[in-house]
Coordinates of C-alpha atoms in Angstrom, one line a residue:
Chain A
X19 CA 0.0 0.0 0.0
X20 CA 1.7 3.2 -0.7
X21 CA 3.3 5.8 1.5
X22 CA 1.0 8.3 1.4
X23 CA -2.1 7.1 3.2
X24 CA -1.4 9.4 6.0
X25 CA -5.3 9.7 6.9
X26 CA -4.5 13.8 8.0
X27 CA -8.2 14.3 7.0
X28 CA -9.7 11.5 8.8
X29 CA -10.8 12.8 12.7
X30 CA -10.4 10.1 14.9
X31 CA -13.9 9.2 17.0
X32 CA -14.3 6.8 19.9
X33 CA -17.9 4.9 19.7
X34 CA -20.4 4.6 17.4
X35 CA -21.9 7.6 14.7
X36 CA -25.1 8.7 16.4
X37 CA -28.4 8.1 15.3
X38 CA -29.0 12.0 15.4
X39 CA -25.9 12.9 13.1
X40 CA -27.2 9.9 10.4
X41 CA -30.8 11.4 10.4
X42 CA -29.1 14.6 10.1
X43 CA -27.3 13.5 7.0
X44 CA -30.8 11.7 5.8
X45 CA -32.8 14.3 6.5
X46 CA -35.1 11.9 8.2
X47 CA -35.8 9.9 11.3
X48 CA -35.6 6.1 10.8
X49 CA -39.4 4.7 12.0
X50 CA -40.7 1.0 11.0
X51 CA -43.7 1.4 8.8
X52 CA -45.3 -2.3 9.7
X53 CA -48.2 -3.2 7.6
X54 CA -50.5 -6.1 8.5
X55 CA -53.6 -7.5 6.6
X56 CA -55.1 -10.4 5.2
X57 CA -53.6 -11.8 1.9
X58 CA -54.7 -9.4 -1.1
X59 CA -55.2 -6.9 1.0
X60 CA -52.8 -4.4 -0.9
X61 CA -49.9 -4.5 1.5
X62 CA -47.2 -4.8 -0.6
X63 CA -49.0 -2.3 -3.5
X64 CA -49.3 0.4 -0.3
X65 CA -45.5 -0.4 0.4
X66 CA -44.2 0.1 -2.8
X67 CA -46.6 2.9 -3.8
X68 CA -44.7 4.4 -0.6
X69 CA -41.3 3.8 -1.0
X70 CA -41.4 5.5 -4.5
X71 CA -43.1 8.4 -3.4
X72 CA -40.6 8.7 -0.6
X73 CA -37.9 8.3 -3.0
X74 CA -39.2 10.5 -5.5
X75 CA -38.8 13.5 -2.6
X76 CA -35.1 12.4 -1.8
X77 CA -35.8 10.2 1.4
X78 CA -34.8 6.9 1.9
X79 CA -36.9 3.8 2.0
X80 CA -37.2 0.1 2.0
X81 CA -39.2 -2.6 2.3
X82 CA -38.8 -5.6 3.7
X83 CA -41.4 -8.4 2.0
X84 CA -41.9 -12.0 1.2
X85 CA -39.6 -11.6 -2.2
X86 CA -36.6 -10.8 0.0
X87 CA -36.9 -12.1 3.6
X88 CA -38.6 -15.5 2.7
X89 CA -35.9 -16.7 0.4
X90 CA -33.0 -15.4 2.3
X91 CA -32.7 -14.5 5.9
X92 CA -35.9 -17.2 6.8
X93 CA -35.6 -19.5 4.2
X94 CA -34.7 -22.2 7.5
X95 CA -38.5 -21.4 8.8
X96 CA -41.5 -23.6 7.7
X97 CA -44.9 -22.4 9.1
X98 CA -45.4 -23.9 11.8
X99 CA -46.6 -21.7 15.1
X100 CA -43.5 -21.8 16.2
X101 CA -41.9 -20.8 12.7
X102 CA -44.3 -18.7 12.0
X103 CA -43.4 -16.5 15.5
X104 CA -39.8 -16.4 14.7
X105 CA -40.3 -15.3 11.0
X106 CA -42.1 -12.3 12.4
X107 CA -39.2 -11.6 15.5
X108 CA -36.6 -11.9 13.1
X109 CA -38.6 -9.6 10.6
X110 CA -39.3 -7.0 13.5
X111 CA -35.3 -6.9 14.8
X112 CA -34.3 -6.4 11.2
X113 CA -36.7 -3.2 10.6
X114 CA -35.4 -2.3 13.9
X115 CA -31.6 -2.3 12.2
X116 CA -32.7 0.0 9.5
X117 CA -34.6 2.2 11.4
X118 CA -31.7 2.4 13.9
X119 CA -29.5 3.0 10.3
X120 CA -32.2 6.1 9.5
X121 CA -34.1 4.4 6.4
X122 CA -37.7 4.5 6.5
X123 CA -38.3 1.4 6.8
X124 CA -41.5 -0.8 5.3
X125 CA -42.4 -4.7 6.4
X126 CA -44.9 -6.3 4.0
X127 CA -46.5 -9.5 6.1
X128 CA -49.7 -10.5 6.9
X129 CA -48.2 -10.9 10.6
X130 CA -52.0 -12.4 11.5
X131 CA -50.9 -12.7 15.4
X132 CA -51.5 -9.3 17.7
X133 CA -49.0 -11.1 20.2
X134 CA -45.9 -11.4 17.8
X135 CA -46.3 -7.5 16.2
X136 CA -47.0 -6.5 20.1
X137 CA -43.3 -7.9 20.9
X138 CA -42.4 -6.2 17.8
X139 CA -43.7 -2.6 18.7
X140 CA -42.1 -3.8 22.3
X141 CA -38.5 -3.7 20.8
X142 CA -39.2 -0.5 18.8
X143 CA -40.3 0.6 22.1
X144 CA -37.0 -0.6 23.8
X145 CA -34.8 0.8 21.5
X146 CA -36.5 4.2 21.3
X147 CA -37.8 4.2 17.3
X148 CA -41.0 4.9 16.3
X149 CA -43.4 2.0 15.3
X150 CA -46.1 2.6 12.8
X151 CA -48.5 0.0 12.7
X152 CA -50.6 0.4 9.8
X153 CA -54.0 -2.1 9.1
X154 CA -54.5 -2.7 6.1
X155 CA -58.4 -3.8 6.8
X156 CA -59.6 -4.7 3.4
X157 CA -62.4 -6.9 4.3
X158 CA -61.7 -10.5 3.5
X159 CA -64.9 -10.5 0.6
X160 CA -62.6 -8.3 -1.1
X161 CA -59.5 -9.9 -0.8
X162 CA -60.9 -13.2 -1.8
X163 CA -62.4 -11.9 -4.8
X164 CA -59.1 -10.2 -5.8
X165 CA -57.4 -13.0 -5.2
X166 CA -54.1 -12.3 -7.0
X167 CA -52.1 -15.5 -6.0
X168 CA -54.4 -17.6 -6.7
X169 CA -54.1 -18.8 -3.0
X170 CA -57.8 -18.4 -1.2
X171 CA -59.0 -20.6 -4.6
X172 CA -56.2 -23.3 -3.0
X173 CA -57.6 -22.6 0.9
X174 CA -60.8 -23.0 0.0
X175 CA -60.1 -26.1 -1.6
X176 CA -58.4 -27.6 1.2
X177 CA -54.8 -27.4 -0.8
X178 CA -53.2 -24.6 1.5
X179 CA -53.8 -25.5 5.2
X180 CA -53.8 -22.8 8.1
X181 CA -54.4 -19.9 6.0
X182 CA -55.1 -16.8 7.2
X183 CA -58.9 -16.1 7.3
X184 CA -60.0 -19.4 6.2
X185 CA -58.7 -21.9 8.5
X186 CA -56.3 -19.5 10.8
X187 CA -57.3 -16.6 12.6
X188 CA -56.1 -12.9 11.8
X189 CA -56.5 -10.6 14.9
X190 CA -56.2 -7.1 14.0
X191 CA -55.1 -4.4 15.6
X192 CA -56.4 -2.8 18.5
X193 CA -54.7 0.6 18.1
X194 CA -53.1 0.5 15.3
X195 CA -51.5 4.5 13.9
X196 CA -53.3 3.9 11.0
X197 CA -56.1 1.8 8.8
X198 CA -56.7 2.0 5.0
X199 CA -59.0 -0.1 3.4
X200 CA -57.9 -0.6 0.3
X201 CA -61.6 -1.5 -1.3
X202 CA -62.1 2.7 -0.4
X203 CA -58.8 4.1 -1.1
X204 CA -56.5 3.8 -3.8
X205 CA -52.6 2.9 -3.2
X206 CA -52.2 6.5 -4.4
X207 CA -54.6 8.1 -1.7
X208 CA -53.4 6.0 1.1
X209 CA -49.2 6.7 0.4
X210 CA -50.7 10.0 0.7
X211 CA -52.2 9.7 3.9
X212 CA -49.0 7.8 5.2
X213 CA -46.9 10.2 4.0
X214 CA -49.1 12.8 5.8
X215 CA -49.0 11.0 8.6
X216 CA -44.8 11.0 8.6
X217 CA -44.6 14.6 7.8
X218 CA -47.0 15.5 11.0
X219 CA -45.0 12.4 13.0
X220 CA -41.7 14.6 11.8
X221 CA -40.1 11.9 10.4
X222 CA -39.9 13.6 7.0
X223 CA -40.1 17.2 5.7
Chain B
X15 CA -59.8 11.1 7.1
X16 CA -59.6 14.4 5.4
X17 CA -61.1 14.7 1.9
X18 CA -58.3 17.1 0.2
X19 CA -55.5 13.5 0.2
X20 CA -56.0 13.5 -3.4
X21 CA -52.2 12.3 -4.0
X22 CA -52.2 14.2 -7.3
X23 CA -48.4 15.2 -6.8
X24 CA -47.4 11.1 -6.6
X25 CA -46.7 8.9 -9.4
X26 CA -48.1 5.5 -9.4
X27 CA -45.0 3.2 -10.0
X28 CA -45.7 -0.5 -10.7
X29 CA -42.9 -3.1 -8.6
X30 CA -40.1 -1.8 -6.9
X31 CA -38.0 1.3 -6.7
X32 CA -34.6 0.4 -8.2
X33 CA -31.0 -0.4 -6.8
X34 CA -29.8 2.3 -9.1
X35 CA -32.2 4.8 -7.5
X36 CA -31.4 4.4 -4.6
X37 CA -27.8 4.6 -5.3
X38 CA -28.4 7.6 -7.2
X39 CA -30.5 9.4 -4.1
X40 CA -27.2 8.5 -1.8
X41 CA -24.8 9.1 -4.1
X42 CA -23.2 5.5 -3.0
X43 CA -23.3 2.3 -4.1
X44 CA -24.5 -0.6 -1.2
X45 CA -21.8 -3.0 -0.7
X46 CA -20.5 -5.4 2.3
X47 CA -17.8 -5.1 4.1
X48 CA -16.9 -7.8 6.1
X49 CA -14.3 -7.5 8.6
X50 CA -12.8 -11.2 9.6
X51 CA -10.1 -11.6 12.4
X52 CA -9.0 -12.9 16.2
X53 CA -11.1 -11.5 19.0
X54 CA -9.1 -8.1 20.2
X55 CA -7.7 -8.1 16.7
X56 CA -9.0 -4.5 15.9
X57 CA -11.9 -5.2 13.7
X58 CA -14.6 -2.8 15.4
X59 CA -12.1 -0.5 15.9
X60 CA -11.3 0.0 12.2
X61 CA -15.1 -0.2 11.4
X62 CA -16.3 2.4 13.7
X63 CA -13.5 4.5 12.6
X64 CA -14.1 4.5 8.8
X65 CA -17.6 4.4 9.8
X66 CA -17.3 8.0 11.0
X67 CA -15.0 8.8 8.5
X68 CA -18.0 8.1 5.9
X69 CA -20.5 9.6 7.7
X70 CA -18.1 13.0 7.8
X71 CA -18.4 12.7 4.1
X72 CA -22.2 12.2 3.7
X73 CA -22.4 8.3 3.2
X74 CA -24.2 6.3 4.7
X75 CA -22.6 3.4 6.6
X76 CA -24.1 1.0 9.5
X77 CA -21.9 -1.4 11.6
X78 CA -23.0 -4.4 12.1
X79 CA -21.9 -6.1 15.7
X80 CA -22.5 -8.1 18.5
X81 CA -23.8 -5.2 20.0
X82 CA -26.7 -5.2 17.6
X83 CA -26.8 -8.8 16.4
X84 CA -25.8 -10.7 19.5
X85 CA -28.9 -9.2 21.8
X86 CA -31.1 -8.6 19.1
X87 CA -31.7 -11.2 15.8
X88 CA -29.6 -13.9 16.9
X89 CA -30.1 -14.3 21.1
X90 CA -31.8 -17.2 20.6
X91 CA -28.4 -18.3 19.0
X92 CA -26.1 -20.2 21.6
X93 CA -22.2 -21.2 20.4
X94 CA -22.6 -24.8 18.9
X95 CA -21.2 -25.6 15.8
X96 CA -24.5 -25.3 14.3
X97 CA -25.2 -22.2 16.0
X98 CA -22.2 -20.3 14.8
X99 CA -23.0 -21.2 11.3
X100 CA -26.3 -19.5 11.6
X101 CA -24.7 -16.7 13.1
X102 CA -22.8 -15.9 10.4
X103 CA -25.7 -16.9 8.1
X104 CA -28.3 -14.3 9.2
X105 CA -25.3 -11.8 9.5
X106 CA -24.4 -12.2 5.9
X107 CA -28.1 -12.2 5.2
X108 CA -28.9 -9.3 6.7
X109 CA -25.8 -7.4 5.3
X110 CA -27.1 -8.7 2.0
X111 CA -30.5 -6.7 2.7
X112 CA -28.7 -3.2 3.9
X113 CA -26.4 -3.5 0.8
X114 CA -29.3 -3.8 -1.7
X115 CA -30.6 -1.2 0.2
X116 CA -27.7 1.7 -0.9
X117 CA -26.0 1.5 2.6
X118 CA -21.9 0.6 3.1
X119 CA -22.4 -1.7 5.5
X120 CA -19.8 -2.9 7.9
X121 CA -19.5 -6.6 10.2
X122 CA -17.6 -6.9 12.8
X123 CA -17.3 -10.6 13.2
X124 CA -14.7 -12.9 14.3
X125 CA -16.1 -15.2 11.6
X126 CA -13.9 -18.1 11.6
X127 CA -14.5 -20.1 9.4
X128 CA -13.6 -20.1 5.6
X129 CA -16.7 -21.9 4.6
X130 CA -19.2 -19.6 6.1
X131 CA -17.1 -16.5 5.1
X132 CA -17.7 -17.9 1.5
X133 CA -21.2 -18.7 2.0
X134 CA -22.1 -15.0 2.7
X135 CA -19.6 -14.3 -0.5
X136 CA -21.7 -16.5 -2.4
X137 CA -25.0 -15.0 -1.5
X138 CA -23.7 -11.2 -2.0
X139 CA -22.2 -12.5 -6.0
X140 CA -26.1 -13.9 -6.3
X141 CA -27.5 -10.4 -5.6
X142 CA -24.8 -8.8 -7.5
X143 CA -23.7 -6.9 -4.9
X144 CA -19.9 -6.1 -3.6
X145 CA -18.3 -8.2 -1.0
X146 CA -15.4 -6.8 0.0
X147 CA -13.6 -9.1 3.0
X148 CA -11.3 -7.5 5.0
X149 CA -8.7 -9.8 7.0
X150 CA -7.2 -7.7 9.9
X151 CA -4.5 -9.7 10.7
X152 CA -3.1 -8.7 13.8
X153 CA -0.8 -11.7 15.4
X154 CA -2.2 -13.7 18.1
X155 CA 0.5 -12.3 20.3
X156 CA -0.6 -8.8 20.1
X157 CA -4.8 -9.4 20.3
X158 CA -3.5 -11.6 23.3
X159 CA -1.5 -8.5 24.9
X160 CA -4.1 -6.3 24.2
X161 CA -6.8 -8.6 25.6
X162 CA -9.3 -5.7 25.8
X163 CA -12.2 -7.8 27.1
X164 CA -10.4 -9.9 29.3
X165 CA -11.1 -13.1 27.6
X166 CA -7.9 -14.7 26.3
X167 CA -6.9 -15.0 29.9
X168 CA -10.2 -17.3 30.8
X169 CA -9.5 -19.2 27.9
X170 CA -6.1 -19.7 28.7
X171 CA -7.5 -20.4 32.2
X172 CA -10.3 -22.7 30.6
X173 CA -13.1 -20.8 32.0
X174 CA -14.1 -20.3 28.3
X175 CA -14.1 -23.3 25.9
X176 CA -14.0 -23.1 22.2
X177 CA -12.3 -19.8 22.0
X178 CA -10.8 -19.2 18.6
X179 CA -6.9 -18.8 18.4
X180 CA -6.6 -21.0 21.5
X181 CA -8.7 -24.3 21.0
X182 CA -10.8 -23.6 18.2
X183 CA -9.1 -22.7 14.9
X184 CA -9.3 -19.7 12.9
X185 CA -8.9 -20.1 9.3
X186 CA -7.3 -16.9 7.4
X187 CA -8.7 -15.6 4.3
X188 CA -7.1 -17.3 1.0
X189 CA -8.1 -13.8 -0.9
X190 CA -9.1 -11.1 1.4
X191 CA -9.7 -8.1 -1.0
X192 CA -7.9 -6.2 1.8
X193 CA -5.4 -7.0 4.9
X194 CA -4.7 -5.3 7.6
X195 CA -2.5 -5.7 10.9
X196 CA -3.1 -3.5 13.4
X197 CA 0.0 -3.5 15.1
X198 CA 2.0 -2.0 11.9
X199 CA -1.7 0.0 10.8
X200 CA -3.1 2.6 13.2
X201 CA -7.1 3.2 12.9
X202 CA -7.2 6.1 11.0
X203 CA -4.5 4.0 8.9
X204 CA -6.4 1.3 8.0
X205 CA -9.4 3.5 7.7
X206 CA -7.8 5.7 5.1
X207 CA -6.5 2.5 2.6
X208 CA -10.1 1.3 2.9
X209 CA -11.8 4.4 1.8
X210 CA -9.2 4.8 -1.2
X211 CA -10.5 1.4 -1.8
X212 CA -14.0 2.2 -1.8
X213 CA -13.4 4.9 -4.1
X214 CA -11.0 3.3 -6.8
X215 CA -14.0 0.6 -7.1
X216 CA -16.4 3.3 -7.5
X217 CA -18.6 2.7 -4.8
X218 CA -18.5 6.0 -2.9
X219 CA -16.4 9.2 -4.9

């Protein structure tokens, strides 16, 4: 390596960059943005609608979802009860990173159990980040009828067992921050709203 | 609700927003790197320094630990062969996420082994995204000296079993994009030849 690596303009720190001078450089607050519904609800549609409207004002999302957290970090986790609690506490210490990192974070998951997104909001809680539950409450008629996997046809038919709203309970929320039904507002209006809601929260400007 | 969300300012965008726009918005490209070396070899050291040397320039970089893993994603993690393989597994995984999300993102592992070091290589080359592994090769005799936690001494005393250097091996890189000895490399050193790194592979300018 050569000579001249001398480092003059690097100032030397003890401990970790603070979460205030990373927002600082973001120009935002790091939050979880933790969506729950029934499948077809329009999670991941809200999500995405989100995370490009975000990013189309210079802020920095993400979401996590099935396409990258089922076939990665939890592709050792089946769905049993068991499974199915640590998919969602692994999920929920994840978003927790990012938010920690600044990013305004998004989790796509049906996440049907009030007990594991309570532990969830618990940790956000712990660590001192905000937690924004949002219900996605698109009634199951709806949902069902939309039916863009193809998987309620397979419930229904006995082919899927234990899903969500057929054969498996989904508990919503008792308080969540927010609820958008989807069969009222379109992905469009309820980025909106959310963003609304962030800019009041002042997580964004 | 009020009536005036009309969202007519955001664009509807169908799937995802884009590696490249992201990496645009930060003015960065995501990458891992993945610090691998003896306990009290100087790996956090050198992260949390360059870590503040980004920051000072505008990137964004995150440090992954035990401070953050350890208590958080992986507590229910113990030190079994097994164990330590999944360790490193969900590290790498969860690296893999906050590269693809635009962040230079830092581990501070011992990481012993060769095999799970590649696995998380292997993972990052699927996603396309940079791996760089950084071998901070400080001799056993110094991290032993330096003993800054106090626990070469209770292995050597066999109050801890399975300690790498002294009864479990530690396998060096075979190609380490970048090596580093702390006792010839100060900090800001080693922080400096890794940001000229960066830089020459275009990741941050």
């Amino acid at each position: 390596m050569a000579a001249e690596n001398k480092a003059t303009n690097i100032t030397w720190h003890e401990g970790h960059v603070t979460r205030e001078e990373r927002a600082g450089l973001l120009k935002q607050k790091g939050c979880t943005i933790w969506f729950t519904g029934l499948s077809g609800s329009g999670k991941s549609t809200l999500a995405f609608t989100l995370e490009h409207a975000l990013v189309q004002r210079g802020r920095l999302a993400y979401v996590l979802d099935g396409d990258n957290i089922r076939h990665g970090l939890n592709k050792n986790l089946g769905f049993s009860a068991a499974d199915r609690e640590e998919n969602i506490r692994r999920i929920g210490e994840v978003a927790k990173l990012f938010a920690d990192c600044g990013v305004l974070t998004m989790t796509s998951f049906i996440s049907p159990y009030r007990k594991d997104r309570d532990l969830v909001r618990a940790l956000h809680a712990e660590g001192k980040l905000p937690f924004i539950e949002v219900h996605v409450s698109t009634p199951i008629e709806t949902c069902e009828q939309r039916d863009p996997k193809g998987l309620y046809k397979k419930a229904r038919a006995g082919q899927i067992k234990g899903f969500t709203g057929i054969d498996d309970p989904y508990e919503p929320p008792l308080r969540p921050e927010l609820t958008i039904d989807a069969t009222s507002t379109s992905p469009q209006e309820g980025a909106a709203l959310l963003l609304e809601y962030l800019q009041k929260q002042g997580l964004v400007s």
